[in-house]
Amino acid sequence: MLQRTTRGMTKTVLVAGGAGFVGSHLCDALLARGHRVICVDSYLTGSEDNIRPLENHPGFRMIEKDICALTSIDEHVDEVYNLACAASPPQYQADPVHTMMTCVVGSGNLLAIAESHGASFLQASTSEVYGDPEEHPQREDYRGNVNCTGPRACYDEGKRAAEALCFDMLRSGRVDARVVRIFNTYGPRMAPDDGRIVSNLIVQALKGEPLTIYGTGEQTRSFCFVSDLVAGLIKLMEVDPNPGQPVNIGNPGEFTINELADMVLAMVPTQSRIVHHPLPMDDPQRRRPDIDRAKELLGWEPKVPLAEGLRQTIDHFISVMPSNRQGVRFTPAKTRKPLISDLSLGV
């Protein structure tokens, strides 16, 4: 029978993808709560800069490894958070096979580790499991409209497969698995080149370049500030009993991309103007979470309004950009293409 770690006690927590944008904020929050944190990251899209302030923290340990090759941890862990996957279309489409294997093989490896330690497990899924939705807003019982053979399928279908693994492990009594469906998230530590709409527009404005909008710009998104998301992740991990169903975490405020661009132009002194490009294949037209389940089960809802969050995010990008606006400092991602034959589910 699955056992829950006593709430409130000091725990050892494994955070896969802990050097990433969201993962590093989660590491900070867990350490602030008095827990020990083991961060696992390949630095494929994560950054050493995000966790450098934690290097000398007595409760922090870093393991540089791809979760597709991670089969064990040499100390006991109480909880496992799986945030390890490229999350923006340019990143996950750069190596779609590795993206799929990260979602399936990597998640399987982490579930096996959680099972061997009797640890609770939280899978970071995505609103992309809903595809280009025909239901609005998106409720967790909506089964989605996903193109399973398109260029986004490596991520969309990979995350759907990871969800299936989690719930099979839960139903079989092997792992106390929980699944969160994350909607668009933004905030400090976003990479300037990650290809997400918020970072794209802010960096372009700060550099005085044209702001790129795909399609008409009337497609909508809902933007959740990273601190709100992290609070939701922790609440879902700690809630007892296990909800036994996926939970949307996101901000239900809905904005068109044109509205977001106008906000950025109003907040950044720039000569930038908007330019339009063709809409990418399978790009969702509307995106807004129904968060009634999160409110009811977790007592969670977002607190940071978009204007306040954008200001903090703009300040972050100003701090990492050179004063002459001739470029953005960042470390290029590593290229890793593990052979499928070298990988196993491990569950």
C-alpha positions as MATLAB code, in Angstrom:
seq = 'MLQRTTRGMTKTVLVAGGAGFVGSHLCDALLARGHRVICVDSYLTGSEDNIRPLENHPGFRMIEKDICALTSIDEHVDEVYNLACAASPPQYQADPVHTMMTCVVGSGNLLAIAESHGASFLQASTSEVYGDPEEHPQREDYRGNVNCTGPRACYDEGKRAAEALCFDMLRSGRVDARVVRIFNTYGPRMAPDDGRIVSNLIVQALKGEPLTIYGTGEQTRSFCFVSDLVAGLIKLMEVDPNPGQPVNIGNPGEFTINELADMVLAMVPTQSRIVHHPLPMDDPQRRRPDIDRAKELLGWEPKVPLAEGLRQTIDHFISVMPSNRQGVRFTPAKTRKPLISDLSLGV';
ca = [
       0.000    0.000    0.000;
       1.274    3.470   -0.863;
       2.638    5.456    2.075;
       2.634    9.248    2.360;
       5.563   11.104    3.902;
       4.452   12.950    7.023;
       3.501   16.460    6.054;
       5.709   19.190    7.453;
       8.747   16.999    8.153;
      12.136   17.622    6.570;
      12.319   15.647    3.338;
      14.878   14.836    0.681;
      13.443   15.886   -2.673;
      14.682   14.971   -6.131;
      13.995   17.697   -8.701;
      14.623   16.543  -12.265;
      15.128   19.563  -14.512;
      16.070   21.556  -11.417;
      18.452   23.879  -13.289;
      15.704   25.003  -15.633;
      13.563   28.111  -15.481;
      10.765   26.603  -13.357;
      12.878   23.898  -11.738;
      15.369   26.325  -10.207;
      12.555   28.337   -8.612;
      11.152   25.081   -7.231;
      14.564   24.195   -5.765;
      14.665   27.612   -4.068;
      11.186   27.147   -2.594;
      11.893   23.642   -1.294;
      15.156   24.706    0.338;
      13.364   27.661    1.924;
      10.938   25.158    3.482;
      13.863   23.350    5.111;
      14.070   20.350    2.781;
      17.146   18.804    1.165;
      17.188   19.029   -2.617;
      18.903   16.779   -5.140;
      18.875   18.535   -8.505;
      19.273   16.414  -11.638;
      19.798   18.211  -14.935;
      21.638   17.580  -18.192;
      21.881   21.326  -18.939;
      20.308   20.655  -22.314;
      17.980   23.615  -21.750;
      18.735   24.372  -18.095;
      21.497   26.708  -16.974;
      24.197   26.534  -14.333;
      23.541   30.227  -13.713;
      20.080   29.381  -12.352;
      21.468   27.221   -9.547;
      24.850   28.865   -8.961;
      23.542   30.685   -5.841;
      22.729   27.261   -4.362;
      26.131   25.638   -4.912;
      27.276   26.188   -1.332;
      23.916   25.551    0.295;
      24.323   22.625    2.723;
      20.978   21.171    1.689;
      21.616   21.222   -2.061;
      23.237   18.601   -4.275;
      23.663   18.714   -8.051;
      23.847   15.680  -10.369;
      24.552   16.382  -14.041;
      22.756   13.605  -15.920;
      20.107   13.006  -18.558;
      17.065   11.338  -16.992;
      16.982    8.947  -19.960;
      20.168    7.452  -18.489;
      19.292    7.862  -14.787;
      18.471    4.511  -13.209;
      19.175    5.019   -9.503;
      19.915    7.533   -6.761;
      22.451    6.639   -4.081;
      20.507    8.120   -1.164;
      16.931    7.912    0.027;
      14.438   10.376   -1.461;
      10.946   11.165   -0.200;
       9.597   13.039   -3.210;
      10.377   13.233   -6.928;
       9.382   16.169   -9.133;
       9.803   15.572  -12.865;
      10.252   18.880  -14.700;
      12.918   17.551  -17.061;
      11.918   18.303  -20.646;
      12.403   21.074  -23.173;
       9.202   23.110  -22.999;
       9.117   25.582  -25.900;
       8.473   24.571  -29.536;
      11.912   25.609  -30.894;
      13.616   23.651  -28.115;
      11.573   20.468  -28.185;
      11.416   20.380  -31.991;
      15.213   20.737  -32.269;
      15.579   17.054  -31.351;
      12.077   15.558  -31.411;
      13.218   11.977  -30.818;
      15.046   12.975  -27.647;
      12.013   14.983  -26.542;
       9.758   11.942  -26.882;
      12.251    9.676  -25.121;
      12.645   12.186  -22.294;
       8.889   12.155  -21.772;
       8.547    8.379  -21.900;
      11.866    6.727  -21.011;
      13.001    9.505  -18.673;
       9.668    9.643  -16.864;
       9.700    5.842  -16.620;
      13.142    5.910  -15.036;
      12.061    8.484  -12.466;
       8.896    6.532  -11.659;
      11.054    3.456  -11.067;
      13.266    5.467   -8.701;
      10.196    6.764   -6.865;
       8.873    3.205   -6.564;
      12.147    1.858   -5.184;
      12.271    4.617   -2.543;
       8.553    4.667   -1.709;
       8.606    8.329   -2.780;
       5.708   10.474   -3.919;
       5.991   11.562   -7.546;
       4.807   14.663   -9.410;
       4.814   14.736  -13.210;
       4.949   18.136  -14.898;
       2.567   17.698  -17.807;
       1.326   20.508  -20.002;
      -1.683   22.287  -21.428;
      -0.390   21.049  -24.786;
      -2.094   17.706  -24.073;
      -5.284   19.574  -25.067;
      -3.802   20.404  -28.486;
      -5.712   23.045  -30.459;
      -8.759   22.789  -28.208;
     -12.357   22.603  -29.337;
     -13.459   23.200  -25.732;
     -12.868   26.512  -23.969;
     -11.749   27.002  -21.260;
      -9.957   23.693  -20.940;
     -11.144   21.395  -18.154;
      -9.164   18.366  -17.047;
     -11.828   15.977  -18.366;
     -11.430   17.347  -21.923;
      -9.546   14.745  -23.972;
      -7.953   17.162  -26.399;
      -7.489   17.738  -30.121;
      -3.896   16.715  -30.820;
      -2.237   15.970  -34.159;
      -0.360   12.784  -33.250;
       1.865   12.922  -36.371;
       2.603   16.650  -36.535;
       5.771   18.572  -35.610;
       4.517   19.218  -32.069;
       3.608   15.579  -31.411;
       6.975   14.735  -29.842;
       6.004   16.992  -26.936;
       2.203   16.797  -26.947;
       2.012   13.021  -27.311;
       5.124   12.484  -25.203;
       3.474   14.266  -22.285;
       0.228   12.344  -22.825;
       2.190    9.087  -22.698;
       3.937   10.202  -19.499;
       0.543   10.893  -17.941;
      -0.598    7.382  -18.897;
       2.504    5.899  -17.234;
       1.851    7.858  -14.050;
      -1.760    6.787  -13.733;
      -0.952    3.154  -14.533;
       1.675    3.180  -11.771;
      -0.819    4.832   -9.420;
      -3.665    2.410  -10.184;
      -1.371   -0.565   -9.714;
      -0.376    0.711   -6.269;
       3.289    1.076   -7.206;
       3.819    4.860   -7.010;
       1.950    7.721   -5.348;
       1.937    9.660   -8.641;
       0.377   13.069   -9.248;
       0.023   14.940  -12.564;
      -0.071   18.705  -13.063;
      -0.988   20.263  -16.397;
       1.011   23.479  -16.612;
      -0.236   26.409  -18.685;
       1.988   29.208  -20.077;
       4.400   30.293  -17.358;
       6.800   33.249  -17.331;
       9.101   35.134  -14.987;
      12.761   35.740  -14.067;
      15.305   33.136  -15.249;
      13.573   32.548  -18.560;
      16.283   32.056  -21.181;
      16.481   34.908  -23.704;
      16.567   32.426  -26.580;
      14.011   29.877  -25.349;
      11.445   30.768  -28.016;
       8.505   31.428  -25.692;
       6.244   34.327  -26.543;
       6.909   36.387  -23.386;
      10.690   36.150  -23.628;
      10.647   36.690  -27.403;
       8.677   39.930  -27.191;
      10.581   41.371  -24.232;
      14.028   40.612  -25.669;
      13.075   41.970  -29.089;
      11.756   45.169  -27.500;
      14.880   45.643  -25.386;
      17.093   45.142  -28.449;
      15.017   47.529  -30.551;
      14.119   44.764  -32.984;
      10.696   44.169  -34.580;
       8.294   42.289  -32.312;
       7.414   39.027  -34.049;
       3.786   37.945  -33.935;
       2.667   34.786  -35.692;
      -0.650   34.855  -37.517;
      -3.085   37.660  -36.741;
      -2.100   37.857  -33.089;
      -5.689   37.295  -32.050;
      -4.903   33.825  -30.712;
      -5.042   33.784  -26.912;
      -2.873   32.566  -24.063;
      -3.059   32.648  -20.265;
       0.112   33.645  -18.445;
       0.978   32.370  -14.960;
       3.837   33.928  -12.994;
       6.452   31.412  -11.912;
       6.004   31.924   -8.153;
       2.299   31.118   -8.469;
       3.085   27.966  -10.443;
       5.672   26.747   -7.912;
       3.198   27.243   -5.068;
       0.703   25.113   -6.991;
       3.253   22.357   -7.638;
       4.097   22.074   -3.950;
       0.438   22.067   -2.943;
      -0.314   19.253   -5.380;
       2.628   17.204   -4.120;
       1.564   17.659   -0.497;
      -2.209   17.287   -0.765;
      -3.574   14.186    0.947;
      -5.208   12.056   -0.311;
      -3.842   11.862   -3.834;
      -6.392   13.517   -6.170;
      -6.069   10.584   -8.579;
      -6.666   12.868  -11.544;
      -4.723   15.576  -13.402;
      -4.893   19.145  -12.111;
      -4.599   22.308  -14.228;
      -2.267   24.958  -12.824;
      -2.318   28.255  -14.677;
      -3.737   31.758  -14.665;
      -7.267   31.957  -16.115;
      -6.718   35.528  -17.287;
      -6.897   35.347  -21.086;
      -4.999   37.730  -23.377;
      -4.488   37.899  -27.114;
      -0.892   37.943  -28.323;
      -1.584   41.454  -29.659;
      -2.582   42.578  -26.157;
       0.579   41.065  -24.700;
       2.715   42.836  -27.311;
       1.003   46.158  -26.567;
       1.742   45.710  -22.841;
       5.407   45.031  -23.554;
       5.658   48.082  -25.832;
       4.065   50.214  -23.114;
       6.529   48.991  -20.473;
       9.800   48.955  -22.461;
      11.217   52.188  -23.934;
      11.829   51.067  -27.502;
      11.441   51.983  -31.148;
      10.294   48.468  -31.972;
       7.279   47.856  -34.159;
       5.191   44.749  -34.686;
       5.736   42.440  -37.663;
       3.599   39.441  -38.576;
       4.773   36.013  -39.736;
       2.812   32.913  -40.794;
       1.253   30.880  -37.998;
       3.189   27.660  -37.230;
       1.506   24.321  -37.897;
      -0.873   23.124  -35.124;
      -0.427   26.336  -33.097;
      -3.359   26.486  -30.624;
      -5.828   29.300  -31.252;
      -7.154   29.586  -27.708;
      -5.693   28.610  -24.369;
      -7.199   29.218  -20.924;
      -7.320   26.859  -17.965;
     -10.349   25.978  -15.928;
      -8.822   25.941  -12.420;
     -11.879   24.930  -10.407;
     -10.238   21.607   -9.531;
      -7.100   23.327   -8.211;
      -9.221   25.711   -6.160;
     -11.316   22.906   -4.686;
      -8.622   20.287   -4.052;
      -5.579   22.466   -3.330;
      -7.002   25.795   -2.217;
      -4.805   27.304   -4.932;
      -5.276   30.186   -7.321;
      -2.779   32.645   -8.879;
      -1.997   35.924   -7.156;
       0.376   37.858   -9.457;
      -1.328   39.993  -12.157;
       0.220   40.030  -15.618;
       1.395   43.653  -15.459;
       3.288   43.051  -12.201;
       4.814   39.815  -13.436;
       5.881   41.387  -16.722;
       7.683   44.162  -14.873;
       9.709   41.636  -12.868;
      10.432   39.658  -16.029;
      11.518   42.758  -17.956;
      13.841   43.696  -15.069;
      15.363   40.202  -15.299;
      16.100   40.533  -19.004;
      17.534   44.026  -18.541;
      19.952   42.521  -15.993;
      21.254   39.880  -18.432;
      21.505   42.072  -21.527;
      24.535   44.218  -22.374;
      24.051   47.964  -22.129;
      24.654   48.518  -25.830;
      21.709   46.267  -26.750;
      23.782   44.475  -29.365;
      22.941   41.008  -28.122;
      21.933   38.835  -25.219;
      24.361   36.796  -23.171;
      23.432   33.162  -22.910;
      25.119   29.774  -22.958;
      24.205   27.693  -26.021;
      22.376   24.494  -25.192;
      24.248   21.228  -25.455;
      23.299   18.789  -28.175;
      22.523   15.294  -26.976;
      21.051   12.526  -29.098;
      21.009    9.248  -27.142;
      20.436    6.106  -29.150;
      16.974    4.646  -28.698;
      18.596    1.223  -28.376;
      20.529    2.446  -25.339;
      17.376    3.430  -23.430;
      14.997    1.328  -21.389;
      11.830    2.087  -19.489;
      13.107    0.699  -16.215;
       9.597    0.187  -14.784;
];
